[in-house]
N, CA and C atoms as an extended XYZ file, in Angstrom:
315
Properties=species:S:1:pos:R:3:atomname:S:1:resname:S:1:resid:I:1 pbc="F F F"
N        61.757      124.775       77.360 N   UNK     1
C        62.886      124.682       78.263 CA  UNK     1
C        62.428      124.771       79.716 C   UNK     1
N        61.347      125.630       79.900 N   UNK     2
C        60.725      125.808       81.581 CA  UNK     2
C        59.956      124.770       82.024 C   UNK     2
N        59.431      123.972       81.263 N   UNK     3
C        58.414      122.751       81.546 CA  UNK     3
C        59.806      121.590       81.557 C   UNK     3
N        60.842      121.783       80.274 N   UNK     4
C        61.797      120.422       81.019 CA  UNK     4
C        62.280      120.600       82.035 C   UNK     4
N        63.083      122.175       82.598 N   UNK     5
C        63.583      122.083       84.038 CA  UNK     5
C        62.058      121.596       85.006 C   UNK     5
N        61.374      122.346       85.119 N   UNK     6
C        60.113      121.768       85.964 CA  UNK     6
C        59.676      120.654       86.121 C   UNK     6
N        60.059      119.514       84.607 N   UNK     7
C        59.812      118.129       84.838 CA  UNK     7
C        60.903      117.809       86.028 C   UNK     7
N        62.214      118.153       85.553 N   UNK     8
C        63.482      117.356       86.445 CA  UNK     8
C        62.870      118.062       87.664 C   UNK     8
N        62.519      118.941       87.539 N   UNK     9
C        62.953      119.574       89.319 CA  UNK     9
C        61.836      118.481       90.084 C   UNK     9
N        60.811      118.088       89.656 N   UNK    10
C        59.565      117.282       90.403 CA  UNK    10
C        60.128      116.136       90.005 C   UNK    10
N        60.656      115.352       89.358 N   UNK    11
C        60.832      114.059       89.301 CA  UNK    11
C        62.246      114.036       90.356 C   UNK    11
N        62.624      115.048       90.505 N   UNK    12
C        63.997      114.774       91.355 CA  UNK    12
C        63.262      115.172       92.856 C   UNK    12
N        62.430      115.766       92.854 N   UNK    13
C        61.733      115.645       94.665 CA  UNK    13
C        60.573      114.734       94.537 C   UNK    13
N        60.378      114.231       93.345 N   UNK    14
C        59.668      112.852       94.043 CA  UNK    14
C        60.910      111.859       93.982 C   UNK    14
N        62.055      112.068       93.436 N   UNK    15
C        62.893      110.270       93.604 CA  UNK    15
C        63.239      110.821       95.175 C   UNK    15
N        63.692      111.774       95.640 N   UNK    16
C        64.479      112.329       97.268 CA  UNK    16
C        63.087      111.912       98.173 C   UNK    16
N        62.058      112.351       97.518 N   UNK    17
C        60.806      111.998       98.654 CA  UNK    17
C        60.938      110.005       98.862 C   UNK    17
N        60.794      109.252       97.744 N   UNK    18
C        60.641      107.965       97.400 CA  UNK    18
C        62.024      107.474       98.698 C   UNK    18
N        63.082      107.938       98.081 N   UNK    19
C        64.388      107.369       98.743 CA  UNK    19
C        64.567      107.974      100.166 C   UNK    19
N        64.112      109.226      100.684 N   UNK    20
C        63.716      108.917      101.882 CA  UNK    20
C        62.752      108.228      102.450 C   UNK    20
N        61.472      107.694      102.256 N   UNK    21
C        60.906      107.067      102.394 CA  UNK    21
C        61.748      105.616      102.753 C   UNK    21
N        62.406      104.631      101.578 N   UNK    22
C        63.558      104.007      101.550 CA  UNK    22
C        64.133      103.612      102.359 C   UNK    22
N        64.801      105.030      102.985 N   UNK    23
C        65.869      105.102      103.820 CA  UNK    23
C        65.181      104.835      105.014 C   UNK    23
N        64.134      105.428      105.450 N   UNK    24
C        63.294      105.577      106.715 CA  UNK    24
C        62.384      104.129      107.379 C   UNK    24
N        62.597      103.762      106.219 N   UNK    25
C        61.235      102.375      106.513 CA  UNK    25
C        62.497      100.608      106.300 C   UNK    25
N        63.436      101.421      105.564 N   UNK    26
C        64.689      100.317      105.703 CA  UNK    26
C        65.746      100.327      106.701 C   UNK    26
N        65.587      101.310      106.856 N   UNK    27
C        66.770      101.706      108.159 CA  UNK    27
C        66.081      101.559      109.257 C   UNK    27
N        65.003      101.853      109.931 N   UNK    28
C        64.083      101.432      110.989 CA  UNK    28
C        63.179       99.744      110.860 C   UNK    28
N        62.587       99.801      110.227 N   UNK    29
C        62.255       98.413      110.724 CA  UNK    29
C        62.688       97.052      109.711 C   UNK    29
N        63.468       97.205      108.895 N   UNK    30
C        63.647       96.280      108.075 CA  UNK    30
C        65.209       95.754      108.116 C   UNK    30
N        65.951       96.609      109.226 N   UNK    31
C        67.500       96.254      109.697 CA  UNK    31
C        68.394       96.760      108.608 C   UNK    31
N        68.121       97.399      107.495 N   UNK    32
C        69.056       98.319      106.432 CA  UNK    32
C        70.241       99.238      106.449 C   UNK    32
N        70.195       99.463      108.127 N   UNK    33
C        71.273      100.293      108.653 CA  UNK    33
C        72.142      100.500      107.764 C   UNK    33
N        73.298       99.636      107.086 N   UNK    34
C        74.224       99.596      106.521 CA  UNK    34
C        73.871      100.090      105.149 C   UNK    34
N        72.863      100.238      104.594 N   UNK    35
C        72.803      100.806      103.061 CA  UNK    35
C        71.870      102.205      103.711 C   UNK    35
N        71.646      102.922      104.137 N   UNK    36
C        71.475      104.131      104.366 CA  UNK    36
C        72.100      105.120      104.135 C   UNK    36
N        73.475      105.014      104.317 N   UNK    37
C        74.726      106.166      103.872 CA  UNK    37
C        74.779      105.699      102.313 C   UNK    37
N        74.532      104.660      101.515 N   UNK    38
C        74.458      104.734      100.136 CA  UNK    38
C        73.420      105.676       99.419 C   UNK    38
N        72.355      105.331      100.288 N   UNK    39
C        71.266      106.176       99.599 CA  UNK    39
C        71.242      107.520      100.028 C   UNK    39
N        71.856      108.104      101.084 N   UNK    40
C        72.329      109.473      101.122 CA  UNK    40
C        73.092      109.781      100.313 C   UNK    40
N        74.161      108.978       99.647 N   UNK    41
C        75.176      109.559       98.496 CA  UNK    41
C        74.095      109.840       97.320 C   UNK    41
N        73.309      108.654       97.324 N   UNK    42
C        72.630      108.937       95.703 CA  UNK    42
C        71.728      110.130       95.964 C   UNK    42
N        70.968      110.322       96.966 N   UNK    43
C        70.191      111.721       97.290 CA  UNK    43
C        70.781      112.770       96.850 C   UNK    43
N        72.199      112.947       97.584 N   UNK    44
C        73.173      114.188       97.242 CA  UNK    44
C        73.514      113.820       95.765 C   UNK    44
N        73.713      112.935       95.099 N   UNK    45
C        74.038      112.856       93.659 CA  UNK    45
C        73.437      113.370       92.935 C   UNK    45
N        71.869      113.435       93.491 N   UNK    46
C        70.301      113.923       92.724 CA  UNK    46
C        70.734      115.588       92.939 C   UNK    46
N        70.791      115.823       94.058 N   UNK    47
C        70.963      117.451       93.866 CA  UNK    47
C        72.045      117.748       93.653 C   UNK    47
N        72.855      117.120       93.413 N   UNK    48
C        74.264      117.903       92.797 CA  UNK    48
C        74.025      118.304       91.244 C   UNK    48
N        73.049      117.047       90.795 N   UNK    49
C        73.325      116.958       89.050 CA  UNK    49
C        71.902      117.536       88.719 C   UNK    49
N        71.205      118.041       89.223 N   UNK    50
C        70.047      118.624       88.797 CA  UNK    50
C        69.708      119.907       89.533 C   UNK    50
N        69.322      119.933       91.168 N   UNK    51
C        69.157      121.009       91.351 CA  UNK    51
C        70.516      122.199       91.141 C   UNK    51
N        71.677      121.341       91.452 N   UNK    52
C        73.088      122.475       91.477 CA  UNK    52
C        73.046      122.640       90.217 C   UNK    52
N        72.736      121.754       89.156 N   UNK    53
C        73.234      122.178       87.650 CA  UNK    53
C        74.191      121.583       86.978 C   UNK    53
N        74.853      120.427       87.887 N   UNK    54
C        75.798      119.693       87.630 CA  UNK    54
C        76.217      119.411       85.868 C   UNK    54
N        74.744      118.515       85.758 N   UNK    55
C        74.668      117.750       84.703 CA  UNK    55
C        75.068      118.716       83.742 C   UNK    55
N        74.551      119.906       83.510 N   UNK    56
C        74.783      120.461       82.275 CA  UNK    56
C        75.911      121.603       82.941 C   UNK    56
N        76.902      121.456       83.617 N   UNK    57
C        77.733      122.282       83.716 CA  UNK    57
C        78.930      122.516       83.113 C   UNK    57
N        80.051      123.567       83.616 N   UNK    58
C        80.847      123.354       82.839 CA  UNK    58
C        82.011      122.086       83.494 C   UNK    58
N        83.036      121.910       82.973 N   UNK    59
C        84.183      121.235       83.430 CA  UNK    59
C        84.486      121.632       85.288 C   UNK    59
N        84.842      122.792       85.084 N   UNK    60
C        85.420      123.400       86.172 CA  UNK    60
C        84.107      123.321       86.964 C   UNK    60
N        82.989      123.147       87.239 N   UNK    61
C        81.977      123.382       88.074 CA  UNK    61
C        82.258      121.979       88.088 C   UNK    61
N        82.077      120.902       87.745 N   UNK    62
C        82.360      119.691       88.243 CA  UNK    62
C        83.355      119.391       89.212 C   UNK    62
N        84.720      119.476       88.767 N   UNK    63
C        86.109      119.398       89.071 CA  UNK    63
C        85.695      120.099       90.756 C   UNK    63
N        85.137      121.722       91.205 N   UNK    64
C        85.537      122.026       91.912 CA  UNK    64
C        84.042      120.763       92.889 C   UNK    64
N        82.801      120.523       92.297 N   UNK    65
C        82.293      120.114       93.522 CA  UNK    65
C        82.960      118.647       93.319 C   UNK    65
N        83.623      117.812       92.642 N   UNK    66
C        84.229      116.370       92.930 CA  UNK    66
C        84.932      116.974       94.296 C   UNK    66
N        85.906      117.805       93.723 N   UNK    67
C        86.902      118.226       95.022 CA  UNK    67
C        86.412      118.712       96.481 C   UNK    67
N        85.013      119.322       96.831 N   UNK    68
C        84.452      119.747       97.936 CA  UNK    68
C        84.102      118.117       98.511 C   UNK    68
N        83.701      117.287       97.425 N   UNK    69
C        82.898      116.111       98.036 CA  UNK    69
C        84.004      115.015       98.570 C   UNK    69
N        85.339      114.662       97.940 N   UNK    70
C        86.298      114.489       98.363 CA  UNK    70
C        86.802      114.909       99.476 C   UNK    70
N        87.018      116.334       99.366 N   UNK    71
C        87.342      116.886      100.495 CA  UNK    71
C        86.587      116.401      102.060 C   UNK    71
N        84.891      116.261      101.922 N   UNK    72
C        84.702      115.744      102.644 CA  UNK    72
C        84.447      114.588      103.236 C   UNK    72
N        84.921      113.757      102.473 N   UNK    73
C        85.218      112.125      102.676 CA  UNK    73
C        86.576      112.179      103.487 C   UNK    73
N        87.302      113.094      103.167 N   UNK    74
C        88.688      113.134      103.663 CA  UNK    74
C        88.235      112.956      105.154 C   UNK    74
N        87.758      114.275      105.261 N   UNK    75
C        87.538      115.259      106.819 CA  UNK    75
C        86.846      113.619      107.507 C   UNK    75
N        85.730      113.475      107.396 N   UNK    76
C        85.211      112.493      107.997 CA  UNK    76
C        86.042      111.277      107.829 C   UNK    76
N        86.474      110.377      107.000 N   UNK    77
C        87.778      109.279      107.475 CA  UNK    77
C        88.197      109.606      108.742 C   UNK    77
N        89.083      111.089      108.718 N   UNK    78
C        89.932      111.019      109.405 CA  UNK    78
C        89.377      111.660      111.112 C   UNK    78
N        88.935      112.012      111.191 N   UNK    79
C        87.406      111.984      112.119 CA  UNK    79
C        87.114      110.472      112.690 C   UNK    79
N        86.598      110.022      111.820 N   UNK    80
C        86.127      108.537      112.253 CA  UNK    80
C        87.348      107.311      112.963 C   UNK    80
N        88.353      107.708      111.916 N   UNK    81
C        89.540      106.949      112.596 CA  UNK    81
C        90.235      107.687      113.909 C   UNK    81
N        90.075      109.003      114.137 N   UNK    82
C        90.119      109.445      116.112 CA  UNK    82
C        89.526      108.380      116.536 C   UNK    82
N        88.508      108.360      116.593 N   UNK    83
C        87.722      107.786      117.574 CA  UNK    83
C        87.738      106.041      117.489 C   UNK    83
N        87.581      105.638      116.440 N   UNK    84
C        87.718      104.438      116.285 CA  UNK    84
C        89.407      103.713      117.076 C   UNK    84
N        90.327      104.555      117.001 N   UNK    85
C        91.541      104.326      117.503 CA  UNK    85
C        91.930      104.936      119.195 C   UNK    85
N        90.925      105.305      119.725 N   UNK    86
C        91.082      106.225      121.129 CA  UNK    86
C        90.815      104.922      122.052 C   UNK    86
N        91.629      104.929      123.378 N   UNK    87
C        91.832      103.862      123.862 CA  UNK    87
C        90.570      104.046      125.041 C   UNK    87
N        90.051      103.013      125.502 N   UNK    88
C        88.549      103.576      126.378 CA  UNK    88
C        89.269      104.202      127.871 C   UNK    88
N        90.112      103.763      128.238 N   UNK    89
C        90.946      104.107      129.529 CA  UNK    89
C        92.504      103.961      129.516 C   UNK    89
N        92.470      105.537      128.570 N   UNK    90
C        94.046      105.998      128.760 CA  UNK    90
C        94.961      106.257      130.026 C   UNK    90
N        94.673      106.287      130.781 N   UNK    91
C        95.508      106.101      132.128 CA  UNK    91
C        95.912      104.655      132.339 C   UNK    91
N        95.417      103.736      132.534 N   UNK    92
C        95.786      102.397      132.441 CA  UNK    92
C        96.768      101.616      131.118 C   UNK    92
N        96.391      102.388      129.632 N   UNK    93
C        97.284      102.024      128.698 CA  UNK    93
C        97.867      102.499      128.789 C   UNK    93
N        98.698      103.641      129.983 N   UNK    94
C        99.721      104.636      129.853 CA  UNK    94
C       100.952      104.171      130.529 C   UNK    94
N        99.886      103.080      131.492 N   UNK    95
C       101.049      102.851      133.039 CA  UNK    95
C       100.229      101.439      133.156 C   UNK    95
N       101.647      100.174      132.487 N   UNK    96
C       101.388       98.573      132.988 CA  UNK    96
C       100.999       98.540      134.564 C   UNK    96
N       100.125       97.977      134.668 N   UNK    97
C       100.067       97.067      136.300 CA  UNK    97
C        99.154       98.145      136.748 C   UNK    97
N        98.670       99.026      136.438 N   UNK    98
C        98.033      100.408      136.963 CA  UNK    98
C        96.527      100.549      137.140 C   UNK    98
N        95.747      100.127      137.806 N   UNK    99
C        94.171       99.815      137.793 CA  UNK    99
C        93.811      100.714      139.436 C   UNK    99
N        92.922      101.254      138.823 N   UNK   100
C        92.181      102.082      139.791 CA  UNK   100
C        91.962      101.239      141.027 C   UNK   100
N        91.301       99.848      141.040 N   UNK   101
C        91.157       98.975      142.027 CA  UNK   101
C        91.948       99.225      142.827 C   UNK   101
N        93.501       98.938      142.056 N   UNK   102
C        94.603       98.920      143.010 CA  UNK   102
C        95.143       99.885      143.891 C   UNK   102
N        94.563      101.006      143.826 N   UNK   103
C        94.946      101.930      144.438 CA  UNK   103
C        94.935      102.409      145.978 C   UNK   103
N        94.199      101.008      146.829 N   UNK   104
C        94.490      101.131      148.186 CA  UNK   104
C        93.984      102.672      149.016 C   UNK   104
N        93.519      103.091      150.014 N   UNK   105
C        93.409      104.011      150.792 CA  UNK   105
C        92.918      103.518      152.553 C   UNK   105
């Protein structure tokens, strides 16, 4: 039983070593930007289900980390959509005809 956890635990920090690697050499010079946050999910997938214990857990140890990881998909959406929706110069979308230029002295 101590040599199979010891296999997973090294085959799961060599796949996190491999896939950062991955991430680092695809995301920098190979233009991968966009699949980088995939391979961070599968990283965290690796330690959820092996180092946390996932895989062989019970029900309720699942249920509550689905719900933490959810939870933080939530938080960040709604995070991301602030900003994505914030106007670059709210004084001017506040008041038609209204431009700093115009302001004469």
């Amino acid at each position: 039983m101590i040599l199979t956890r010891t296999r997973d635990y090294l085959l799961t920090w060599a796949g996190l070593i491999i896939l950062l690697a991955v991430e680092a050499v695809g995301g920098r010079w190979l233009g991968w930007g966009n699949v980088t946050p995939f391979i961070g999910i599968v990283m965290a997938a690796g330690v959820g289900m092996v180092l946390m214990h996932l895989r062989h857990g019970t029900g309720e140890a699942k249920i509550f980390a689905f719900t933490g990881a959810l939870w933080l998909v939530i938080m960040l959406s709604l995070t991301m959509m602030d900003i994505v929706t914030r106007s670059p110069d709210p004084v001017s979308q506040a008041t038609p005809g209204f431009s700093l230029a115009n302001r004469g002295g």
